[in-house]
Amino acid sequence: MKTDVEREGRSGPGTVVIYSNRGREALHERAVHLDLGHRLAQLQGMEFGGEYDPGTAYPGALYFVPTGTVIGRRNAQRLGMRSAADLFGGVVPQPFMATKAITHGLLRSGAQAPPGWSHSFARRVTDAVLRGFTVFSREEAGEAGRQLLAEGPLRIKPVLATGGRGQCLVEDPAELDRQLAALDEDELGRFGLVLEEQLEEVSTYSVGQVQVGDLLATYCGTQRLTVDNQGEEVYGGSDLLAVAGGFEALLALELDEPVRLAVQQARLYDAAALASFDGFFASRRNYDIARGLDSRGRTRSGVLEQSWRIGGASSAEIAALEAFRAGAQVVRASSLELFGEDKVAPAGACVLFRGEDPELGYMIKCVVTTDYGNP
């Protein structure tokens, strides 16, 4: 790993800064990012400089915490992000690489695709993903959809949406045509669209790896749903089992078979991304894996998408790194999102945000870390 001096040619311990590159942030997100940025600075013995200001002369090298995946190698290099040691998150050469569009292969050889598309990645991850296609034209979307409908219902997944938003279930060709007719052709051509087999009785797992300085954490866990102030079911946090070390250390633990398979699939997907996308690097790599029943009642498991940026589970990831810095080897860490003034953070929780968010109402965002003991 590069030292501060090697990275920028400047002396000093370096400075951690928040780099807002994902558009407007909600109040609670900004508060959490600032809190986590401060913690990342403490973990590395660096100063915390708050929001990045290009006109400020910061002491030492800069360590960035981008709010979104950084797009473009030149852009990253201009800022000083030359390797995974320079940021909490990731850098990709092309915009589509930061989305779920990469998860599935094209309809056929010669199908429409953007510059930088990797055919080898799709081949590498065949055993780690569900049945599906990524398409970049309405015509190919219709053909891909009909192929999938021959086996059962499918899900249309806009690649720029997050948290399952904008997705729809399709059970017949007429509904497929109606949904595809409403698509923006320009957005479809630039970013693509995912069509994927529909699963029932789904469990969603989170598997990932983060490296900050000399600390490496690899984890598996599950996501939680909760009800927000508008009565909608939304993401409520993640419960992680984290180990100090790589995937081998995680797989050495006693894991249930579905969790072990999810870890193996995420590991395969992760290795394929690092090998297939020239110019891609990331210190925070998180993968969502779905397990459920297909239309014939068969159990299916596969990676849905990647996150190479700070995310909902990052407070738990950083809490695990703090525990490892203190000497722990395996911990459980949970991020929680609670809605409503009647909600109270659990005993021992570290509160990252508590208050009235202008968009979401009263909420609490906190993290809890506990020791892990083998049963």
C-alpha positions as a printed Julia matrix, in Angstrom:
375×3 Matrix{Float64}:
   0.0     0.0     0.0
   1.23    3.47   -0.84
   2.24    5.8     1.96
   0.88    9.34    2.16
   4.12   10.74    0.76
   4.21    8.24   -2.12
   0.63    9.01   -3.07
   0.9    12.77   -3.38
   4.43   13.8    -2.67
   3.24   15.78    0.36
   4.23   15.34    3.96
   1.85   15.02    6.9
  -0.66   12.42    8.04
  -3.17   13.26    5.31
  -6.77   14.47    5.32
 -10.06   12.63    4.82
 -12.67   14.58    2.84
 -16.25   13.9     1.73
 -16.55   14.16   -2.06
 -20.18   14.78   -3.04
 -20.57   13.38   -6.56
 -24.01   11.77   -6.45
 -26.28   14.79   -6.71
 -28.34   16.21   -3.88
 -28.14   14.35   -0.59
 -30.87   14.12    2.02
 -30.09   15.7     5.39
 -29.72   12.34    7.15
 -27.37   11.02    4.46
 -25.11   14.05    4.67
 -24.98   13.78    8.47
 -24.08   10.1     8.33
 -21.39   10.63    5.69
 -19.77   13.34    7.79
 -19.8    11.09   10.86
 -18.35    8.13    8.95
 -15.73   10.35    7.31
 -14.56   11.43   10.75
 -14.33    7.78   11.83
 -12.37    6.85    8.73
  -9.92    9.62    9.56
  -9.47    8.31   13.1
  -8.88    4.77   11.82
  -6.0     5.99    9.67
  -4.54    8.61   12.0
  -5.53   11.36    9.59
  -7.21   14.75    9.88
 -10.85   15.19    8.87
 -11.51   18.05    6.46
 -15.28   17.81    6.04
 -16.72   18.46    2.58
 -14.08   18.59   -0.16
 -13.26   22.1    -1.41
 -10.95   22.13   -4.46
  -9.76   25.6    -3.48
  -8.49   24.54   -0.06
  -4.85   23.57    0.6
  -5.23   20.47    2.75
  -2.37   19.12    4.88
  -0.85   15.91    3.55
  -2.4    13.52    1.04
  -6.15   13.41    0.48
  -8.27   10.35    1.21
 -11.69   10.68   -0.41
 -15.1     9.44    0.7
 -17.18    9.83   -2.48
 -20.95    9.7    -2.07
 -21.23    7.8    -5.37
 -19.04    5.58   -7.49
 -16.44    7.76   -9.22
 -16.83    7.67  -13.01
 -13.84    8.06  -15.31
 -10.16    7.34  -14.73
  -9.05   10.83  -15.76
 -11.49   12.39  -13.34
 -10.24   10.14  -10.54
  -6.57   10.79  -11.32
  -7.14   14.54  -11.48
  -8.42   14.4    -7.9
  -5.65   12.09   -6.74
  -7.51    8.77   -6.67
  -5.0     6.42   -8.22
  -5.66    3.22   -6.27
  -8.04    1.73   -3.73
  -5.79    3.18   -1.01
  -6.97    6.68   -1.92
 -10.69    6.4    -1.24
 -13.56    4.64    0.52
 -15.51    3.45   -2.5
 -14.63    2.7    -6.09
 -13.65    4.05   -9.51
 -14.99    2.74  -12.84
 -14.03    3.88  -16.34
 -17.59    3.9   -17.77
 -20.96    4.9   -16.2
 -22.72    1.58  -16.86
 -20.08   -0.28  -14.84
 -21.39    1.31  -11.65
 -24.86   -0.18  -12.2
 -26.55   -3.58  -12.18
 -26.25   -3.59  -16.0
 -23.0    -5.57  -15.74
 -24.66   -8.48  -13.9
 -26.08  -10.16  -17.01
 -24.83  -10.88  -20.48
 -26.2    -9.56  -23.76
 -28.95  -11.23  -25.76
 -26.49  -12.46  -28.37
 -23.07  -11.82  -29.83
 -23.16   -8.51  -31.66
 -26.02   -7.09  -29.6
 -25.95   -3.37  -28.89
 -23.61   -2.43  -26.03
 -21.67    0.66  -24.85
 -17.89    1.12  -25.2
 -16.01   -0.89  -22.59
 -18.6    -3.68  -22.35
 -16.96   -6.89  -21.09
 -18.16  -10.13  -22.65
 -15.68  -12.06  -20.5
 -17.28  -10.78  -17.28
 -20.67  -12.24  -18.23
 -19.04  -15.6   -18.93
 -17.13  -15.57  -15.66
 -20.22  -14.93  -13.49
 -22.61  -17.41  -15.11
 -22.73  -19.58  -11.96
 -23.07  -16.57   -9.65
 -26.15  -14.82  -11.09
 -29.8   -15.53  -11.88
 -31.17  -16.05  -15.41
 -31.4   -12.72  -17.18
 -30.22  -10.33  -19.87
 -28.93   -6.77  -20.11
 -30.19   -4.9   -23.17
 -29.52   -1.49  -24.68
 -32.42   -1.23  -27.16
 -36.2    -1.62  -26.98
 -36.2    -4.23  -29.74
 -33.67   -6.43  -27.94
 -35.53   -5.91  -24.66
 -38.67   -7.33  -26.25
 -36.84  -10.37  -27.58
 -35.03  -11.01  -24.3
 -38.26  -10.64  -22.36
 -40.05  -13.2   -24.48
 -37.22  -15.68  -23.99
 -37.5   -15.31  -20.22
 -41.31  -15.45  -20.23
 -41.11  -18.88  -21.87
 -39.76  -20.09  -18.5
 -41.92  -17.97  -16.19
 -42.52  -14.42  -14.91
 -39.73  -11.87  -15.12
 -38.74   -8.61  -13.44
 -37.84   -5.45  -15.35
 -35.13   -3.53  -13.48
 -34.08    0.02  -14.44
 -30.34    0.15  -13.79
 -30.2     3.7   -12.4
 -32.78    3.03   -9.69
 -31.77    1.81   -6.21
 -33.47   -0.09   -3.43
 -35.79   -1.94   -5.8
 -37.48    1.29   -6.95
 -38.95    1.41  -10.46
 -39.01   -2.35  -10.89
 -42.06   -4.19  -12.19
 -43.25   -7.77  -12.48
 -44.18   -9.0   -15.97
 -46.17  -12.2   -16.53
 -47.22  -12.02  -20.18
 -46.03  -10.55  -23.52
 -48.74   -7.86  -23.59
 -47.59   -6.44  -20.25
 -43.99   -6.67  -21.44
 -44.81   -4.54  -24.49
 -46.65   -1.97  -22.37
 -43.72   -1.59  -19.98
 -41.11   -1.36  -22.72
 -43.12    1.24  -24.66
 -42.81    3.61  -21.69
 -39.01    3.48  -21.59
 -36.8     6.43  -22.45
 -34.89    5.31  -25.55
 -31.9     7.58  -24.9
 -31.48    6.4   -21.3
 -31.91    2.79  -22.43
 -29.15    3.17  -25.01
 -26.75    4.85  -22.59
 -27.25    2.82  -19.43
 -29.17   -0.32  -20.38
 -32.0    -2.3   -18.81
 -31.98   -5.58  -16.88
 -34.59   -8.3   -17.42
 -34.31  -11.08  -14.86
 -36.23  -14.14  -13.73
 -38.73  -13.53  -10.93
 -38.2   -15.33   -7.62
 -40.69  -15.93   -4.82
 -40.07  -16.3    -1.06
 -36.87  -14.28   -1.44
 -34.15  -13.8     1.16
 -31.55  -11.11    0.41
 -27.98  -11.44    1.64
 -25.22   -8.83    1.78
 -21.64   -9.92    1.19
 -18.69   -7.61    0.89
 -15.2    -6.5     1.66
 -13.71   -3.18    2.8
 -10.1    -2.16    3.19
  -9.0     1.0     4.98
  -5.28    1.44    5.52
  -3.92   -1.79    6.98
  -7.38   -3.02    8.03
  -9.32   -5.55    5.95
 -12.84   -6.75    6.75
 -14.89   -9.33    4.87
 -18.49   -9.96    5.82
 -21.8   -11.63    5.15
 -25.23  -10.82    6.48
 -28.83  -10.0     5.78
 -30.85   -6.87    5.1
 -33.8    -5.75    7.22
 -37.02   -4.04    6.15
 -38.94   -1.51    8.2
 -41.91    0.83    7.77
 -41.15    4.53    7.26
 -43.18    7.56    8.3
 -45.29    7.32    5.13
 -46.22    3.7     5.8
 -43.96    2.35    3.05
 -41.81   -0.73    3.54
 -38.19    0.39    3.1
 -34.61   -0.6     3.9
 -34.16   -0.78    7.65
 -30.51   -1.72    7.98
 -28.09   -4.63    7.68
 -26.91   -7.28   10.14
 -23.33   -8.29    9.35
 -20.95  -11.0    10.51
 -17.48   -9.6     9.81
 -14.05  -11.15   10.05
 -10.62   -9.53   10.01
  -9.16  -10.89    6.78
 -10.26  -12.02    3.34
 -12.88  -14.36    1.92
 -10.92  -17.41    3.08
 -11.22  -16.24    6.7
 -14.96  -15.68    6.32
 -15.53  -19.09    4.74
 -13.57  -20.7     7.59
 -16.43  -19.75    9.95
 -19.44  -21.99   10.55
 -21.93  -20.66    8.0
 -25.3   -22.01    6.97
 -25.38  -23.48    3.44
 -27.4   -20.61    1.87
 -25.04  -18.03    3.39
 -21.95  -19.98    2.32
 -23.25  -20.16   -1.25
 -23.97  -16.41   -1.22
 -20.41  -15.72   -0.07
 -18.97  -17.97   -2.78
 -21.09  -16.31   -5.47
 -20.13  -12.82   -4.3
 -16.47  -13.83   -4.24
 -16.7   -15.11   -7.83
 -18.47  -11.92   -8.98
 -15.92   -9.74   -7.17
 -12.93  -11.53   -8.7
 -14.52  -11.36  -12.17
 -15.04   -7.59  -11.87
 -11.44   -6.98  -10.8
 -10.18   -9.14  -13.68
 -12.55   -7.93  -16.42
 -12.83   -4.14  -16.09
  -9.55   -2.44  -16.88
  -9.12    0.64  -14.7
 -11.6    -0.47  -12.04
 -10.51   -0.39   -8.4
 -12.42   -0.18   -5.13
 -11.79   -0.35   -1.41
 -15.47   -0.89   -0.61
 -17.14   -3.71   -2.56
 -20.62   -4.85   -1.54
 -22.91   -7.37   -3.26
 -26.61   -8.19   -2.86
 -27.5   -11.85   -3.36
 -31.08  -13.11   -3.69
 -32.2   -16.64   -2.82
 -35.69  -17.84   -3.61
 -37.9   -20.12   -5.68
 -38.28  -19.86   -9.45
 -41.51  -20.5   -11.38
 -40.96  -24.26  -11.17
 -40.35  -24.24   -7.42
 -36.6   -24.73   -7.75
 -34.24  -22.95   -5.36
 -32.18  -20.3    -7.1
 -29.44  -18.02   -5.76
 -27.51  -15.25   -7.48
 -25.9   -11.84   -7.21
 -28.35   -9.06   -8.05
 -26.04   -6.08   -8.1
 -22.9    -4.48   -6.75
 -22.22   -1.34   -4.74
 -18.79    0.22   -5.07
 -19.56    3.31   -2.96
 -20.45    4.2     0.61
 -23.82    2.62    1.37
 -26.44    1.64    3.92
 -24.23   -1.05    5.47
 -21.13    1.17    5.66
 -21.72    2.26    9.26
 -21.62   -1.42   10.24
 -18.56   -2.02    8.04
 -16.66    0.84    9.67
 -17.77   -0.25   13.15
 -16.28   -3.67   12.4
 -12.99   -2.06   11.33
 -12.94   -0.09   14.59
 -13.4    -3.33   16.52
 -10.57   -4.94   14.57
  -8.32   -1.97   15.32
  -9.04   -2.62   19.01
  -7.98   -6.27   18.64
 -11.13   -8.22   17.74
 -11.02  -10.82   14.99
 -14.73  -11.55   14.39
 -17.67   -9.29   15.25
 -21.35   -8.78   14.56
 -22.24   -5.26   13.48
 -25.69   -3.92   12.62
 -26.79   -0.71   10.97
 -30.31    0.4    11.89
 -32.75    2.89   10.39
 -35.71    3.68   12.66
 -38.66    5.89   11.74
 -41.02    7.75   14.09
 -40.63    9.8    17.27
 -41.63    6.78   19.36
 -38.54    4.85   18.26
 -35.53    4.55   20.56
 -32.01    3.45   19.65
 -30.98    0.12   21.24
 -28.86    0.22   24.38
 -25.19    0.64   23.49
 -25.9     1.9    19.98
 -23.8     4.63   18.42
 -26.26    7.19   16.99
 -25.2     8.73   13.68
 -28.33   10.78   13.08
 -31.38   11.56   15.19
 -33.9    14.18   14.2
 -36.35   15.5    11.66
 -35.39   14.89    8.05
 -37.25   17.34    5.74
 -38.14   14.55    3.33
 -38.54   11.45    5.5
 -39.67   12.86    8.85
 -38.29   11.91   12.26
 -35.73    9.12   12.09
 -32.75    7.56   13.83
 -29.73    6.04   12.11
 -27.41    4.1    14.38
 -24.99    1.17   14.56
 -24.51   -1.6    17.11
 -21.43   -3.82   17.45
 -21.32   -7.04   19.49
 -18.79   -9.8    20.07
 -19.14  -12.98   18.05
 -18.82  -16.42   19.56
 -18.93  -19.71   17.73
 -21.92  -21.83   18.83
